[in-house]
CSV table of C-alpha atoms and ligand atoms in Angstrom, one decimal:
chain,number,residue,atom,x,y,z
A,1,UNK,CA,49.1,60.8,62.9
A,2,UNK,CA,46.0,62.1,61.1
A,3,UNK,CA,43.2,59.8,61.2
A,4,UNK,CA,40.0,60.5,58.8
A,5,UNK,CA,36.6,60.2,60.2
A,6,UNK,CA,35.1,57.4,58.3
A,7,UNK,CA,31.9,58.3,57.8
A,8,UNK,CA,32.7,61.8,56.6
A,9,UNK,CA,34.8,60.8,54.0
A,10,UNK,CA,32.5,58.4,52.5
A,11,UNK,CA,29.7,61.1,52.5
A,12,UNK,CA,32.4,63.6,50.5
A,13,UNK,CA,33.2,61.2,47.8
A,14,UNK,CA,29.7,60.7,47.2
A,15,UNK,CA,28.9,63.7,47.0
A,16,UNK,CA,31.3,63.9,44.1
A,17,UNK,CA,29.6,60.7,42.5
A,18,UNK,CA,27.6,61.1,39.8
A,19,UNK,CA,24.9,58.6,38.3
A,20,UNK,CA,24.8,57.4,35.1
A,21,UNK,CA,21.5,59.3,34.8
A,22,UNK,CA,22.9,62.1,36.2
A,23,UNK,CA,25.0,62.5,33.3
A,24,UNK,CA,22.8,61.8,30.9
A,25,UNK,CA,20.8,64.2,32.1
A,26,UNK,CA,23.4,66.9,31.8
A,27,UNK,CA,24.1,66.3,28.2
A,28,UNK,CA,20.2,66.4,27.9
A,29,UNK,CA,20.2,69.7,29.0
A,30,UNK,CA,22.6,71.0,27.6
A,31,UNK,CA,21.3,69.9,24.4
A,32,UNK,CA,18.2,71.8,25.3
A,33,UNK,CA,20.1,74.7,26.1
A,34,UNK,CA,21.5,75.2,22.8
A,35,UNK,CA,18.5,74.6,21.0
A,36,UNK,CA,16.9,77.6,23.1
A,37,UNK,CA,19.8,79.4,22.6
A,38,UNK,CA,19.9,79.8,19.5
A,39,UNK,CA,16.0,80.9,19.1
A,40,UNK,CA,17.3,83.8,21.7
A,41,UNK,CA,14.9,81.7,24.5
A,42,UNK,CA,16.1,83.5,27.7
A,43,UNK,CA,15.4,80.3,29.8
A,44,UNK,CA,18.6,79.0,28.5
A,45,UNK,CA,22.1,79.5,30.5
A,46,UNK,CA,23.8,79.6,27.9
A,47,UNK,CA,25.2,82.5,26.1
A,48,UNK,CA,26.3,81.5,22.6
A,49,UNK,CA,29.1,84.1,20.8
A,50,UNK,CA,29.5,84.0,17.2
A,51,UNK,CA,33.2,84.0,16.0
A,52,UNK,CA,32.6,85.2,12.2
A,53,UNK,CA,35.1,82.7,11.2
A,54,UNK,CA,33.8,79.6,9.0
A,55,UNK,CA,36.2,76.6,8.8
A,56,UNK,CA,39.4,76.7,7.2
A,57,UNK,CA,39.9,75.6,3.4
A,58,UNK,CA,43.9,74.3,4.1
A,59,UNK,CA,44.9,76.4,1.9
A,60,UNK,CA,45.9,79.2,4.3
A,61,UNK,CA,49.4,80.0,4.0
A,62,UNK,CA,52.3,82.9,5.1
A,63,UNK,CA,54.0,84.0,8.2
A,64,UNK,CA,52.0,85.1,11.3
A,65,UNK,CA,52.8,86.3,14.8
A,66,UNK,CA,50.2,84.6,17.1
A,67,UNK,CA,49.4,85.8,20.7
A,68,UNK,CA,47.9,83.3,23.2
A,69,UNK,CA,46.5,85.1,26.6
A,70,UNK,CA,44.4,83.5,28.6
A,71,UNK,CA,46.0,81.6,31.4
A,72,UNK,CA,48.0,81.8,33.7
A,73,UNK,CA,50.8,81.7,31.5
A,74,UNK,CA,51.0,84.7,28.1
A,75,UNK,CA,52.4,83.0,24.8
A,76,UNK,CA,53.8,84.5,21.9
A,77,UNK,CA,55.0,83.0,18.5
A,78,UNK,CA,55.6,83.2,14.9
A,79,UNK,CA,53.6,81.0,13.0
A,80,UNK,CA,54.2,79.4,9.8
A,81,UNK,CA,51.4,77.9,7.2
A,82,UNK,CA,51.8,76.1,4.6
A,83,UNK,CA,49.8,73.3,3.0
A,84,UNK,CA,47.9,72.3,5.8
A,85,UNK,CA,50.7,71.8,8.0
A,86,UNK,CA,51.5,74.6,10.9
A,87,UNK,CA,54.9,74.9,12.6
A,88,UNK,CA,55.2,77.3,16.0
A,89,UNK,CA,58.6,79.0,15.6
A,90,UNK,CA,60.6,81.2,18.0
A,91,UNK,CA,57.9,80.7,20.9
A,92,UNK,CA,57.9,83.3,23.9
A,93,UNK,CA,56.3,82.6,27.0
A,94,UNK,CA,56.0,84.8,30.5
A,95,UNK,CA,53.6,84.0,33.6
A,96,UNK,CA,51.2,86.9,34.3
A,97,UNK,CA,51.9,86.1,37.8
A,98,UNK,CA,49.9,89.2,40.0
A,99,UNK,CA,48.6,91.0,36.7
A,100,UNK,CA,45.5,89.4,36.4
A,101,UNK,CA,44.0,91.0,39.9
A,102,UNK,CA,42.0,94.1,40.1
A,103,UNK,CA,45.0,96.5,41.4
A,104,UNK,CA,46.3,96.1,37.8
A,105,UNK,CA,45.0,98.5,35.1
A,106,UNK,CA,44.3,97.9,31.4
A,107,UNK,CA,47.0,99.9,30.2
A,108,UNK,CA,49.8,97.6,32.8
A,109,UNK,CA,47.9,94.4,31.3
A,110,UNK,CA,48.0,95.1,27.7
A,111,UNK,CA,51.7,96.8,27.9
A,112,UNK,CA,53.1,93.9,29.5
A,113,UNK,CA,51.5,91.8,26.7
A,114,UNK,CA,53.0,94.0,24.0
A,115,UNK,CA,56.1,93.7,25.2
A,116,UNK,CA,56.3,89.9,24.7
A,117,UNK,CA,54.9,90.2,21.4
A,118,UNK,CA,57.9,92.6,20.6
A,119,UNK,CA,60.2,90.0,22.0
A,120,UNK,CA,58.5,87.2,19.4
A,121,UNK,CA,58.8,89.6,17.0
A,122,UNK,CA,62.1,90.0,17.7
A,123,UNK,CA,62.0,93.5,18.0
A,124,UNK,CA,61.8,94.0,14.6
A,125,UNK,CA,59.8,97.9,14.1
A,126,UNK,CA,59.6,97.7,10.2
A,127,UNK,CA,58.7,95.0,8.5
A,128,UNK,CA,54.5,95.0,8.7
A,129,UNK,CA,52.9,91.7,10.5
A,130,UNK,CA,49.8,90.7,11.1
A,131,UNK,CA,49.5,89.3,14.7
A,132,UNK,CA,46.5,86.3,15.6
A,133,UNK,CA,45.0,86.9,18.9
A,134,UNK,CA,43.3,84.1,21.1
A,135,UNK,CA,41.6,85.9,24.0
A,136,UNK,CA,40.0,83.2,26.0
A,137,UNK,CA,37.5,84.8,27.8
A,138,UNK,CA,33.5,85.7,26.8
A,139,UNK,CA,34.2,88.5,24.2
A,140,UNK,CA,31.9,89.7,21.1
A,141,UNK,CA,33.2,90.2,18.1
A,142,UNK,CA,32.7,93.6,16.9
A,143,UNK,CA,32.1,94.6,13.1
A,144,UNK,CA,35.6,96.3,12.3
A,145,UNK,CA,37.2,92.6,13.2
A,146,UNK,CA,38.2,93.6,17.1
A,147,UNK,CA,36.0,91.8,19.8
A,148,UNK,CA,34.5,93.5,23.3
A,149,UNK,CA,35.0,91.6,26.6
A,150,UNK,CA,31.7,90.5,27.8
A,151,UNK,CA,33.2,89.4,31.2
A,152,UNK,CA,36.3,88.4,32.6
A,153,UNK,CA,36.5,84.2,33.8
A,154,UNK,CA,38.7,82.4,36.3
A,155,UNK,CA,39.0,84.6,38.6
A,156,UNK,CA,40.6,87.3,36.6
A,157,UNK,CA,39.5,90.6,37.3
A,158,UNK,CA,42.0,93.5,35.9
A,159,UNK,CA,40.3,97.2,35.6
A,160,UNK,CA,38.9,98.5,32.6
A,161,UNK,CA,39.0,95.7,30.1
A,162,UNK,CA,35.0,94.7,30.4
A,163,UNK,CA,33.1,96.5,27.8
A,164,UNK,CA,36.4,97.6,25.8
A,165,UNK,CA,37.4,96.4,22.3
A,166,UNK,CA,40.8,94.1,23.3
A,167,UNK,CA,42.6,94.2,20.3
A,168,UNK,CA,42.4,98.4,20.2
A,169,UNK,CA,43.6,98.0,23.6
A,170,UNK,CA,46.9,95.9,22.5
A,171,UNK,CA,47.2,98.1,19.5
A,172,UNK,CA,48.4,101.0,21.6
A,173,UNK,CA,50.2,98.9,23.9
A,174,UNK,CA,51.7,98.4,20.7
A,175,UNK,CA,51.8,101.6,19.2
A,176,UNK,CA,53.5,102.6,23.1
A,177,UNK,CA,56.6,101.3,22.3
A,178,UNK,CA,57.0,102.1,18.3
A,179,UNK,CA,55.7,98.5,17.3
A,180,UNK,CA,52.9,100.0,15.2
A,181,UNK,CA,53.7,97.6,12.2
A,182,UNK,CA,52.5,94.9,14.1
A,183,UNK,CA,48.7,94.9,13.7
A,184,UNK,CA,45.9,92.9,15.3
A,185,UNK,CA,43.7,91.7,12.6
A,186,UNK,CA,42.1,89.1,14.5
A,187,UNK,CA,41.0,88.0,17.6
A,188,UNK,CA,38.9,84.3,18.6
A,189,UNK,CA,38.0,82.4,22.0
A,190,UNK,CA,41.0,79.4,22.5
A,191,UNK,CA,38.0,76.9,21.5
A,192,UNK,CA,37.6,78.5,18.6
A,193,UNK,CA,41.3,78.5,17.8
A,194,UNK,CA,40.9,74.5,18.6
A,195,UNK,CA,39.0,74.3,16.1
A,196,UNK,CA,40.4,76.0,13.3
A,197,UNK,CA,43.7,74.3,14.1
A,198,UNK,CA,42.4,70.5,14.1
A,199,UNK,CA,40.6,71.3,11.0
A,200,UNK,CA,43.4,72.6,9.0
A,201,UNK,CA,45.7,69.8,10.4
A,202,UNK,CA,43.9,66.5,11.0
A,203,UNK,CA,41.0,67.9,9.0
A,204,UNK,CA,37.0,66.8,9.8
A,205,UNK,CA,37.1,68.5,13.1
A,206,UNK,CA,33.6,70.2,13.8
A,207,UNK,CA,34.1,70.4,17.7
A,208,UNK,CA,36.6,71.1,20.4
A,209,UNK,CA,37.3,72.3,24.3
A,210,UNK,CA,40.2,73.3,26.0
A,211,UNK,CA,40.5,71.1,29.4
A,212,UNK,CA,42.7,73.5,31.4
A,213,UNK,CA,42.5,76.2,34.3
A,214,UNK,CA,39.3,77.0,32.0
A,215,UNK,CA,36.5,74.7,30.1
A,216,UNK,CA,34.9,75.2,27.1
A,217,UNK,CA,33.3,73.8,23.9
A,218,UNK,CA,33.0,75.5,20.2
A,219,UNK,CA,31.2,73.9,17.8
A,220,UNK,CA,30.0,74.0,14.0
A,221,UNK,CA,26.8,75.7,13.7
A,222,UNK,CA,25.1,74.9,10.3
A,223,UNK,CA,21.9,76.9,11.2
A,224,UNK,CA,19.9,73.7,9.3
A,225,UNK,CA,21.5,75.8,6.1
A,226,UNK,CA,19.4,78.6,6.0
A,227,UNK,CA,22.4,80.8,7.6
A,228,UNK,CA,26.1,80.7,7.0
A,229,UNK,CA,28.1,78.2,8.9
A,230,UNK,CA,29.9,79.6,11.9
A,231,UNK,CA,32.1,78.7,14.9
A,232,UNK,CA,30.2,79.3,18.1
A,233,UNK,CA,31.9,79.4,21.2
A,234,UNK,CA,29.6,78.0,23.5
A,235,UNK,CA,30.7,79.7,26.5
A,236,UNK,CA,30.2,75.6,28.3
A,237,UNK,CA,31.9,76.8,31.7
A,238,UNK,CA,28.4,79.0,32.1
A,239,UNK,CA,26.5,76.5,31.5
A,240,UNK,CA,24.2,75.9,35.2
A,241,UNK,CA,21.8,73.0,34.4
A,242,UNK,CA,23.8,70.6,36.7
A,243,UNK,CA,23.8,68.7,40.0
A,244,UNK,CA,26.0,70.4,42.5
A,245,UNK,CA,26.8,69.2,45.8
A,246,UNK,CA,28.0,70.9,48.8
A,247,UNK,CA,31.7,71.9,48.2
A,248,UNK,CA,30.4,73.5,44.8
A,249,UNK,CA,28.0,75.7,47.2
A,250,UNK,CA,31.0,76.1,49.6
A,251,UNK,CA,32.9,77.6,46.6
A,252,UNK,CA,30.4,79.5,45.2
A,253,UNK,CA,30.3,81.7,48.4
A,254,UNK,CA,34.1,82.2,48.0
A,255,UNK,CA,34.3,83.7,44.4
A,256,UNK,CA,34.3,86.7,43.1
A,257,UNK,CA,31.3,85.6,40.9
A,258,UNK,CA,28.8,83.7,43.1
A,259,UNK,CA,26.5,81.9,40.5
A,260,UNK,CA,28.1,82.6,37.5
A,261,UNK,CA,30.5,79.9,35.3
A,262,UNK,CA,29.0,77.2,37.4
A,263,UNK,CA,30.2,74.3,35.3
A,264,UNK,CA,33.6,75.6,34.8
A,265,UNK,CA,33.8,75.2,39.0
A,266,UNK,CA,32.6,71.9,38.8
A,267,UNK,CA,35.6,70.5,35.8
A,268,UNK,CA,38.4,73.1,35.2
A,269,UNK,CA,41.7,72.9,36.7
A,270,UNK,CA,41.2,76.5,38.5
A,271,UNK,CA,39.1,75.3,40.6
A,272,UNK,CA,39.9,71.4,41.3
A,273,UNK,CA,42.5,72.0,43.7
A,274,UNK,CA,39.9,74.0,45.6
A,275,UNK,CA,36.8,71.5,45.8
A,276,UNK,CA,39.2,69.1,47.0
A,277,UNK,CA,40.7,71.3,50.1
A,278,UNK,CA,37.2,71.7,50.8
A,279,UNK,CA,36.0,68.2,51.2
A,280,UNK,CA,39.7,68.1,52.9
A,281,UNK,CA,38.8,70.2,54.7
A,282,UNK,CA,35.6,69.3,56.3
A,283,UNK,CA,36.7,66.0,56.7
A,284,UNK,CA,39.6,66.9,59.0
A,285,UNK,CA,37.4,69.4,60.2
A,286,UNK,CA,40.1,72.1,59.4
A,287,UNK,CA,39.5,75.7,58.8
A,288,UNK,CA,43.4,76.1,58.1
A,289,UNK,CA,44.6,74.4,55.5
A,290,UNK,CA,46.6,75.7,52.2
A,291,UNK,CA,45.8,75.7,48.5
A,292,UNK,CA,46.4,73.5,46.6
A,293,UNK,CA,46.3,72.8,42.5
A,294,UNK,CA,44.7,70.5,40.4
A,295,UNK,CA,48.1,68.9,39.8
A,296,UNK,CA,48.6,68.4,44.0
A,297,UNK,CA,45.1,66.4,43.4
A,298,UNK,CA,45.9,64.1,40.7
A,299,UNK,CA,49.4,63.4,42.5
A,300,UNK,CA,47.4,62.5,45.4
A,301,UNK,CA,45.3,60.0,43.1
A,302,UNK,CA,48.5,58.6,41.9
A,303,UNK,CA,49.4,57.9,45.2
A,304,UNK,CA,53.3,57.6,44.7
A,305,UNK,CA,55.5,59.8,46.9
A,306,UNK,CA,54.9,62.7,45.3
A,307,UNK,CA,51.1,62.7,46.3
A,308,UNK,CA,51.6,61.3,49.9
A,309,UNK,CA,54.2,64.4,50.6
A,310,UNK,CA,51.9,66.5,49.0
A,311,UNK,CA,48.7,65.2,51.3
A,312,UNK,CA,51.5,65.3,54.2
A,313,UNK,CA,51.8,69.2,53.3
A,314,UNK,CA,48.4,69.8,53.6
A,315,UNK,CA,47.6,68.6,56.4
A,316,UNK,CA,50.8,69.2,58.4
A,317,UNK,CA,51.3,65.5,59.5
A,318,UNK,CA,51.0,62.0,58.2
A,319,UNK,CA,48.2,60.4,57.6
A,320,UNK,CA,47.4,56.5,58.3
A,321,UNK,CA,46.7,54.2,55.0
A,322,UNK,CA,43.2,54.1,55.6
A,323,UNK,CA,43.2,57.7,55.2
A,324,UNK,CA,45.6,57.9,52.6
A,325,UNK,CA,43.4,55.7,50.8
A,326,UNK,CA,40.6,57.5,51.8
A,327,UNK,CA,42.3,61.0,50.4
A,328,UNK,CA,43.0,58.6,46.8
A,329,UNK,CA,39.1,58.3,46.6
A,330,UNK,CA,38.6,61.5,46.8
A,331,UNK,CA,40.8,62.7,44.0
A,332,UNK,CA,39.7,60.1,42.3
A,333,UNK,CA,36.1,61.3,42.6
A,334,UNK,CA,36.3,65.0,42.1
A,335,UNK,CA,38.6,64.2,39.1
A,336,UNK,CA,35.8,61.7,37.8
A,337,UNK,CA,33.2,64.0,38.5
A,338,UNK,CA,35.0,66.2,36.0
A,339,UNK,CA,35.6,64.5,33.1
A,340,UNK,CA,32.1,62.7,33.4
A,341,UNK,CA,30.7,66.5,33.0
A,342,UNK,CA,33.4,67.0,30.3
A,343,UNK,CA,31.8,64.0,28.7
A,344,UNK,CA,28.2,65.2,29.1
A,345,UNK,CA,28.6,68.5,27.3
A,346,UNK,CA,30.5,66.3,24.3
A,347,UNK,CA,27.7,64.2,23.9
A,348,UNK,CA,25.0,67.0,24.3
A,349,UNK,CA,26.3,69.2,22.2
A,350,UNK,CA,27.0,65.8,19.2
A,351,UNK,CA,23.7,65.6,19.7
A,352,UNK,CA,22.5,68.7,18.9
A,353,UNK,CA,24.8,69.0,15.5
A,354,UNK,CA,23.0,66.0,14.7
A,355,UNK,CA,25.5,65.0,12.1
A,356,UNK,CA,26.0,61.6,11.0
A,357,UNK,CA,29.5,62.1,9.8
A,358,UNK,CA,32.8,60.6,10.8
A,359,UNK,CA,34.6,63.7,13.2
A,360,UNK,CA,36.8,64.4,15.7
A,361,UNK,CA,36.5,66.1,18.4
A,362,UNK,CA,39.6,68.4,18.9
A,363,UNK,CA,41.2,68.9,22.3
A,364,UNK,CA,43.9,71.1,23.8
A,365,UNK,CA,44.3,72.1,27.3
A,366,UNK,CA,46.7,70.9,30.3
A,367,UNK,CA,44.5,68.8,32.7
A,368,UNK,CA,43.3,66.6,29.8
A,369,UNK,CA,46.4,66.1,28.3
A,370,UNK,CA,48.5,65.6,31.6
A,371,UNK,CA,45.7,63.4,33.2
A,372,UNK,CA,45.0,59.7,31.8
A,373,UNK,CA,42.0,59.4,34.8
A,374,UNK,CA,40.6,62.0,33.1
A,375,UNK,CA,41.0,61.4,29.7
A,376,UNK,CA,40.1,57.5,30.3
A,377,UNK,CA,36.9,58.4,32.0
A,378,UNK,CA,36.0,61.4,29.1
A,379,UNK,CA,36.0,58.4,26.9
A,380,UNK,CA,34.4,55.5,28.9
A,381,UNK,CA,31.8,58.2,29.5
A,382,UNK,CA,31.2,59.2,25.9
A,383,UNK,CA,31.6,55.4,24.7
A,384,UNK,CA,28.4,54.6,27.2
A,385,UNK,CA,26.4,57.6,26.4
A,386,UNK,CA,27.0,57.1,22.7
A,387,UNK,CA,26.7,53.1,22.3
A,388,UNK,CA,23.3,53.4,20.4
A,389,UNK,CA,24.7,55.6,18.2
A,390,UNK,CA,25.4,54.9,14.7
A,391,UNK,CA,29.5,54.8,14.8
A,392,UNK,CA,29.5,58.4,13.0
A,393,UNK,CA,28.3,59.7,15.9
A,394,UNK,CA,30.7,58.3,17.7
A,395,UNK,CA,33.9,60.8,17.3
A,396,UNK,CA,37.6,60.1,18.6
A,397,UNK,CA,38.8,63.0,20.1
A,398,UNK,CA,42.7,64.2,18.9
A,399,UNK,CA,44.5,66.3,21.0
A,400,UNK,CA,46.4,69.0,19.6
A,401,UNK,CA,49.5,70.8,20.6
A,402,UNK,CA,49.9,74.6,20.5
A,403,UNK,CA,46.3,74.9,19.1
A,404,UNK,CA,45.6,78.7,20.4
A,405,UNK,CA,48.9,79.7,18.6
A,406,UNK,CA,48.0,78.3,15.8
A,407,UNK,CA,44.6,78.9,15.3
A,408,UNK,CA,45.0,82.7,16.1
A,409,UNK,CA,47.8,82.5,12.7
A,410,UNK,CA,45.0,80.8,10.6
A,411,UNK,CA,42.4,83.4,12.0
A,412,UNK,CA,44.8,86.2,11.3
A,413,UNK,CA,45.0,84.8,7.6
A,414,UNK,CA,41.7,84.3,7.2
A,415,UNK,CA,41.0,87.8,8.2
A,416,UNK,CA,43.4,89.6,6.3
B,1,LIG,C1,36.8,80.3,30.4
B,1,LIG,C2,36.6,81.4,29.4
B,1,LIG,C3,36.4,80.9,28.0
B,1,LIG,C4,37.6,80.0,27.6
B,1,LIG,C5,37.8,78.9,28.7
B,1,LIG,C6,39.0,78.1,28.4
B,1,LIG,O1,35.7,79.4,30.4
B,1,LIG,O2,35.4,82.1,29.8
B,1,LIG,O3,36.2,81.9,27.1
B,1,LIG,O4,37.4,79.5,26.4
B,1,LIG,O5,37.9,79.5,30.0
B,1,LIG,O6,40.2,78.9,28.4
């Protein structure tokens, strides 16, 4: 029977605690950051990406096939528009399971992609269709509509992508296996698609994030009207103006990319499961123990059956309750921790639009939708930071279903 030092696992969940203050000050900074970002101020961790698409008018109509990569899992669809309503038909999906590593090439990535596209498409070689990309990692849109891969995110790491144009790359995938009348006409981060989706279905939706094995925000930039409105995907996971502790340091030394997405390792559901085995970890003071998931942690927090077999598991023997309670505090913190900082870069970035008009904020993404700690503390969060606001300021967030599917079919219309 495991028994956890006491005083160690107070110090872990405090280390996961976070101040009021402390988020306030995040959502300050961030704030900040965007401000300099946009004046090209290089003090600013932030790296803003246009998207070249303005909001949608609800008047977008037609058949689409929509592609959704950026996960663990690859999703392909027709989509349907009509009238501001959008209906997913004949969905495909297929995990990427060991693509998304550094022994796989470009041309293996993209032609295993191409493939379920031809299956959504229903292996139709004729009949020309346009095809809606969301590609969720930092890419630049390029002026010919295609977008070039800044750098890949969550851990991915597949050769030769970085610095190419993604959507030439499908497009002879594509071409590979005689599906040529399927064309690429537009690509857009999964924020992005967010956005475009809430706004042509709920409507007065000038914000969103996807809460998942990623994090990110896009947002309305108005450019105080002297520019043309646009979509920016804020690129949130990289933002670095925050308090980390020292599991975050811990992890840090672990990925591939020491330093960079530093927020994304503090909230998104890649890396949960890990901060968690850490504090496990040095708690128990273990070097062995296994992965786990983001899903093992907020089973653990629910403490059912579920989560004590799973925290069994892990440690390879029971645990007595004060430890079990011990491990629920935990989860409970490093899930806290994460919606708190979800909450911060809401606020910050309301802030910074500035925009005394009734909104919501639009959300898609697995760990927000699966999670009510998390989405109870994003909004106790944003209702304290935002209580001397005037209630415009004070947006609901909707969550939306499908978004990245859909929003790639109203990009693809948009560009076409
Ligand atoms: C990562 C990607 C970003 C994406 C997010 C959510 O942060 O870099 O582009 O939007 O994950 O999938």
């Amino acid at each position: 029977m495991i028994h956890f030092d006491d005083e160690k696992s107070k110090a872990a969940i405090k280390a996961f605690t976070l101040s009021r203050d402390d988020i306030e000050m995040t959502a300050a900074a961030l704030r900040y950051d965007i401000g300099l970002a946009l004046k090209n101020d290089e003090r600013t961790s932030l790296n803003l990406l246009p998207s070249h698409v303005g909001l949608p008018s609800g008047n977008e109509q037609g058949d689409f096939l929509a592609l959704d990569f950026g996960g663990s899992n690859l999703r392909a669809a027709r989509v349907r528009l009509a009238n501001g309503k959008a209906t997913v038909v004949s969905k495909k999906d297929k995990p990427l399971g060991n693509l998304t590593g550094a022994s796989t090439t470009a041309s293996e990535l993209f032609d295993f992609i191409a493939a379920l596209v031809d299956d959504a498409a229903g292996h139709d070689h004729t009949t020309p269709m346009m095809l809606g990309h969301t590609f969720s990692f930092p890419s630049k849109p390029t002026d010919d509509g295609d977008a070039i891969l800044q750098y890949w995110t969550k851990e991915f790491a597949v050769k030769g992508v970085e610095g190419q144009k993604v959507n030439a790359l499908l497009a002879s995938s594509l071409e590979k296996i005689g599906a040529s009348n399927i064309k690429p006409v537009a690509i857009i981060n999964d924020t992005v698609a967010t956005l475009l989706a809430s706004a042509y279905t709920v409507g007065d939706t000038f914000m969103s994030s996807i809460y998942s094995t990623g994090f990110n925000v896009s947002y309305l930039e108005r450019f105080g009207g002297k520019e043309r409105a646009d979509i920016l995907d804020m690129n949130a996971g990289g933002f670095t103006k925050v308090i980390t502790n020292y599991y975050d340091q811990h992890l840090e030394d672990e990925t591939d990319r020491a330093d960079e997405q530093k927020l994304e390792k503090m909230v998104s559901g890649r890396y949960i499961g890990e901060l968690m085995r850490l504090a496990l970890a040095d708690i128990t003071r273990r070097d062995d123990l296994p992965n786990m998931t983001s899903s093992d942690v907020a089973a653990i927090y629910d403490g059912n059956d579920a989560g004590k077999k799973i925290l069994t598991d892990i440690l390879g023997d029971d645990t007595d309750e004060a430890s079990q309670d011990a491990a629920m505090h935990l989860a409970e913190a490093v899930l806290r921790r994460s919606a708190a900082l979800a909450a911060a870069i809401f606020c910050g970035t309301l802030w910074h639009q500035d925009a005394n008009i009734p909104q919501h904020i639009a959300v898609d993404g697995s760990l927000y939708k699966k999670v009510p700690l998390i989405q109870n503390t994003v909004h106790d969060t944003m209702t304290e930071l935002l209580k001397d606001e005037p209630l415009n300021m004070r947006p609901d967030i909707v969550t939306i279903d499908d978004a990245s599917l859909i929003g790639a079919a109203i990009a693809a219309t948009m560009k076409k």
